[in-house]
PDB file of C-alpha atoms in Angstrom:
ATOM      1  CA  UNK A 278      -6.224 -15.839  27.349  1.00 52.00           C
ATOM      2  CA  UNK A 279      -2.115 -16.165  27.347  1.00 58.00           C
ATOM      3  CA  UNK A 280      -1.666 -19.578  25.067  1.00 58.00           C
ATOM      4  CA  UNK A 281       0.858 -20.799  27.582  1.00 56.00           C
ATOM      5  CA  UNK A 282       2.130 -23.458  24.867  1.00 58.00           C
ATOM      6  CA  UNK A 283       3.873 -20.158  22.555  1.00 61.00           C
ATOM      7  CA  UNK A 284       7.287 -19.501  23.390  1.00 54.00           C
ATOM      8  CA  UNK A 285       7.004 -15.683  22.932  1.00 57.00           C
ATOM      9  CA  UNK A 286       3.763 -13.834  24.253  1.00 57.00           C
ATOM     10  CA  UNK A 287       4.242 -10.367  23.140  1.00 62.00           C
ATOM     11  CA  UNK A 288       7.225  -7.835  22.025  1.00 82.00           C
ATOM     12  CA  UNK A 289       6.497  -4.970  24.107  1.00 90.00           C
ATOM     13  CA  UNK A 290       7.696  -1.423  24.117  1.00 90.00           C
ATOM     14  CA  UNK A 291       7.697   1.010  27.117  1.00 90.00           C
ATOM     15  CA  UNK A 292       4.602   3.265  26.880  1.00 91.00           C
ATOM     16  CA  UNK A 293       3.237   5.903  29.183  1.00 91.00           C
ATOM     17  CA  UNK A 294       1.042   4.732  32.098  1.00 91.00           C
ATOM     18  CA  UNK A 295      -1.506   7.222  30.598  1.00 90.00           C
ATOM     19  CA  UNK A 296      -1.836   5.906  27.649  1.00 85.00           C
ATOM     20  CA  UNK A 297      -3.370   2.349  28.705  1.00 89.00           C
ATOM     21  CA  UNK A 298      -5.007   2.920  32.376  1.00 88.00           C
ATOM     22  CA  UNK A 299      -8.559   3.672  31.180  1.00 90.00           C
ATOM     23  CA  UNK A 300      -8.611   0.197  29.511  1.00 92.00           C
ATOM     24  CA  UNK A 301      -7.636  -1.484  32.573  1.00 95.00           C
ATOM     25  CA  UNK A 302      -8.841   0.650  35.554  1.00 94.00           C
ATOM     26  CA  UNK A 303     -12.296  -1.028  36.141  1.00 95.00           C
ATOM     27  CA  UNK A 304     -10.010  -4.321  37.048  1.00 96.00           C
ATOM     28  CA  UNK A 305      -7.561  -2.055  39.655  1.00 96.00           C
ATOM     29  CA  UNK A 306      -8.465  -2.996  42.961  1.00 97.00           C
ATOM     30  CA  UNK A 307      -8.371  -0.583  45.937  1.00 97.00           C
ATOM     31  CA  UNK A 308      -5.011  -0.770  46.941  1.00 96.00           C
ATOM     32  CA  UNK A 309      -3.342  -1.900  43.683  1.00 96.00           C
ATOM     33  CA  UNK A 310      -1.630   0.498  41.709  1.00 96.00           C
ATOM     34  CA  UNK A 311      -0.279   0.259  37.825  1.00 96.00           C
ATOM     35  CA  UNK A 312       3.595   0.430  38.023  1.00 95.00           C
ATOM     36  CA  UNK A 313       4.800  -0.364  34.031  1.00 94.00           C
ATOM     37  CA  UNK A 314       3.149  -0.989  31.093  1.00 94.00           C
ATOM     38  CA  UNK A 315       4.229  -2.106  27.636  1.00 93.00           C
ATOM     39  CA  UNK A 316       2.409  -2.450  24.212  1.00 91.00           C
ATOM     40  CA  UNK A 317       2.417  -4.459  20.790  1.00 87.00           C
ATOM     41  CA  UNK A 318       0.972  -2.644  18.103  1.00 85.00           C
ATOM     42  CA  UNK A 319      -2.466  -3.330  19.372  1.00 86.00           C
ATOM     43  CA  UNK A 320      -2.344  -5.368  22.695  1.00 89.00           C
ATOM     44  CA  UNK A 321      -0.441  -4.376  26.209  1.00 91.00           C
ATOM     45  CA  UNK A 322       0.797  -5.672  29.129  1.00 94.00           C
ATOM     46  CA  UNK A 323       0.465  -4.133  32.690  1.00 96.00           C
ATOM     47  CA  UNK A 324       2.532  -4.601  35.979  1.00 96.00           C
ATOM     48  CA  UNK A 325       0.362  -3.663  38.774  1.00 97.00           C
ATOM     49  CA  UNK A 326       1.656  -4.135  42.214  1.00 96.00           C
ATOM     50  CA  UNK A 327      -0.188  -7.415  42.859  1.00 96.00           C
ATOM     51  CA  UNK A 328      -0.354  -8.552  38.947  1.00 96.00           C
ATOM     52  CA  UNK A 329       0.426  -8.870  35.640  1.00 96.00           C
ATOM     53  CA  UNK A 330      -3.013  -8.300  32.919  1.00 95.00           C
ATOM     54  CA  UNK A 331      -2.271  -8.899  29.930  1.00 92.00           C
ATOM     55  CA  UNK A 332      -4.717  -7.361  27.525  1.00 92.00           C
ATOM     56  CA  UNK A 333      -5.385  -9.110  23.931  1.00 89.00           C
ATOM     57  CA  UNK A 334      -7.258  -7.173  21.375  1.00 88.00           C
ATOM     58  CA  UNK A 335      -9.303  -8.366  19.665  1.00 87.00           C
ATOM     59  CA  UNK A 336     -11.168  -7.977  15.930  1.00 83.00           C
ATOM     60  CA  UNK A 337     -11.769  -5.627  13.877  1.00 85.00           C
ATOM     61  CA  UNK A 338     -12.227  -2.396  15.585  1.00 84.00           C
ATOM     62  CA  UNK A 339     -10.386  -3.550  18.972  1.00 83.00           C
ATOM     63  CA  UNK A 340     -13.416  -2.843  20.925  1.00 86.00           C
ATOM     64  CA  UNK A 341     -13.617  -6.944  22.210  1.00 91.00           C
ATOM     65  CA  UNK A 342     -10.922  -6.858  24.759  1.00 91.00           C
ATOM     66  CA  UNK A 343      -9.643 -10.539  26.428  1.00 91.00           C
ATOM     67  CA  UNK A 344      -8.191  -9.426  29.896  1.00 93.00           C
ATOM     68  CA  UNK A 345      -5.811 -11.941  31.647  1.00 92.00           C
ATOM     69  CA  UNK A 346      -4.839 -11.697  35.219  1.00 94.00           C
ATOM     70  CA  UNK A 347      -2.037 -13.316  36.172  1.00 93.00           C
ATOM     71  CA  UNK A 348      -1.200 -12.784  40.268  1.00 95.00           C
ATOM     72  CA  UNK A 349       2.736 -12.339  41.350  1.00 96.00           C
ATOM     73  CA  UNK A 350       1.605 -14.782  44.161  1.00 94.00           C
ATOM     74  CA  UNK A 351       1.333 -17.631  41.652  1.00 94.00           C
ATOM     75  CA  UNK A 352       4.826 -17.212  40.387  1.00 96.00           C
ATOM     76  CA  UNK A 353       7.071 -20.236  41.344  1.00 95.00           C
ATOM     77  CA  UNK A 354      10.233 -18.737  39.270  1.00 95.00           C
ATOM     78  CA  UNK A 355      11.016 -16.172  36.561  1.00 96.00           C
ATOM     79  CA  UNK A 356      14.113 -14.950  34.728  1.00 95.00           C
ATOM     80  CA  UNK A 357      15.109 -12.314  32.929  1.00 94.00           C
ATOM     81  CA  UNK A 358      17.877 -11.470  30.322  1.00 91.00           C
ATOM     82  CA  UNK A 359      18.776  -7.927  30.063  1.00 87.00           C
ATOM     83  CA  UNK A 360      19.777  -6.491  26.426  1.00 80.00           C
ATOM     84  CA  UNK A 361      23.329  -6.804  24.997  1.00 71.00           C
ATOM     85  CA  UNK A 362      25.046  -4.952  22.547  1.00 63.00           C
ATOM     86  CA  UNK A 363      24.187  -6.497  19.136  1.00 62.00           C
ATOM     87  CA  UNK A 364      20.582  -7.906  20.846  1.00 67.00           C
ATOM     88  CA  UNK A 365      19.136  -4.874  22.278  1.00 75.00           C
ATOM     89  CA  UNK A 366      15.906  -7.235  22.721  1.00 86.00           C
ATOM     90  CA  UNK A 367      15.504  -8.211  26.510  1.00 91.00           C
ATOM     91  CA  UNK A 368      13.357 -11.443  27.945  1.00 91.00           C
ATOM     92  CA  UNK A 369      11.422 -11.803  31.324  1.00 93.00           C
ATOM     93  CA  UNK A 370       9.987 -15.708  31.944  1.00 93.00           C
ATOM     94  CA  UNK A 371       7.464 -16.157  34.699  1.00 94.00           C
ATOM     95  CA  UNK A 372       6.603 -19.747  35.696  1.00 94.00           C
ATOM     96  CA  UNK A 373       3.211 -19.880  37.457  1.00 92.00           C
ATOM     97  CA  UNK A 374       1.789 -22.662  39.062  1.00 87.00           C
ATOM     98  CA  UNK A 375      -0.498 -24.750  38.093  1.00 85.00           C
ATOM     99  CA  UNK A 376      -0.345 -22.464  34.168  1.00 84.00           C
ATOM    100  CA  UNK A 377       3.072 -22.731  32.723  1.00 86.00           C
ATOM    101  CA  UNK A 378       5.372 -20.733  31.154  1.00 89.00           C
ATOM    102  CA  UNK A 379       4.852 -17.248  29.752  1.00 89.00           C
ATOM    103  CA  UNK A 380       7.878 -15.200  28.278  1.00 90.00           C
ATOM    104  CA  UNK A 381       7.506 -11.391  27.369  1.00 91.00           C
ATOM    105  CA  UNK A 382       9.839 -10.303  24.754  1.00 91.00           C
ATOM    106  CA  UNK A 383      10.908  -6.555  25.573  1.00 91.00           C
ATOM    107  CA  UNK A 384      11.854  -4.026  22.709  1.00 85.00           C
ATOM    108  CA  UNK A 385      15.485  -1.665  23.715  1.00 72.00           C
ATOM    109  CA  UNK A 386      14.667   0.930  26.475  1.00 71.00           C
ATOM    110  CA  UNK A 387      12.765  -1.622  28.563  1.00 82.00           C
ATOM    111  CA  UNK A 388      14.563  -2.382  31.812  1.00 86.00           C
ATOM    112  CA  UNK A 389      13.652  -5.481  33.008  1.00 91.00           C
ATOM    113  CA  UNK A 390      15.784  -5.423  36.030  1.00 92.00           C
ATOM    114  CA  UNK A 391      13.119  -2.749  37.141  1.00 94.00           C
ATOM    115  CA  UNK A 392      10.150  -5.864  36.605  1.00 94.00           C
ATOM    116  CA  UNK A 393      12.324  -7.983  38.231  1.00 95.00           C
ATOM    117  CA  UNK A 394      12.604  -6.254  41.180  1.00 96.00           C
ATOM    118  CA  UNK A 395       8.957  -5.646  41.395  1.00 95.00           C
ATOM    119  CA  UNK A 396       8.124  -8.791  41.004  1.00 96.00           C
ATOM    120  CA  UNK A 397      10.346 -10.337  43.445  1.00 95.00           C
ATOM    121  CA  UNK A 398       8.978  -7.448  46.002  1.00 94.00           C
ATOM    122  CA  UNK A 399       5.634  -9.206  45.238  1.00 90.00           C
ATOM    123  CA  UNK A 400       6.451 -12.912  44.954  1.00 87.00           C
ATOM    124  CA  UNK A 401       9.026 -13.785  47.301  1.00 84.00           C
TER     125      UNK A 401
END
């Protein structure tokens, strides 16, 4: 599960859909597709268009797998603050009720104006 007292969740870099959909496809819903995901070294994050999962693995040989879904529904606000020049990191906060805060750190090449979008599709 997200620990929703961190500040930062994850630094993420863009990665091909491909390359994380097996992991997460038994939790796709008819209806629901996967729009963006991003990974740590080991762990990932998915946009679906109903949801966020974030995926935390876990020991040794990263076969233990901690899924979280977190529904666009449940978002009350989020925020995002697009790379600059010398900070080529970019930031997307989601408040959602009744859980907190979580923040996603993106790596450069991530655009979160792209998440943003889909997630105000979604939420609002």
């Amino acid at each position: 599960m997200i620990d929703f007292q961190k500040n930062s969740v994850f630094k993420l870099t863009p990665v091909r859909n491909e390359n994380v959909a097996r992991d997460v496809a038994p939790l796709i819903i008819p209806g629901e597709q996967i729009v963006f995901c991003f990974k740590t070294v080991r762990d990932f994050v998915v946009f679906t268009t109903k949801r966020l999962i974030a995926v935390n693995v876990q020991g040794v040989t990263g076969k233990k797998k901690d899924f979280t879904s977190l529904p666009y529904r449940k978002i009350q606000a989020f925020s995002i603050e697009t790379a600059g020049t010398f900070d080529l990191d970019a930031e997307l906060d989601l408040w959602f009720s009744g859980l907190g805060n979580v923040r996603l750190e993106f790596r450069g090449g991530a655009d979160v104006r792209q998440i943003s979008h889909l997630i105000a599709t979604e939420a609002l």
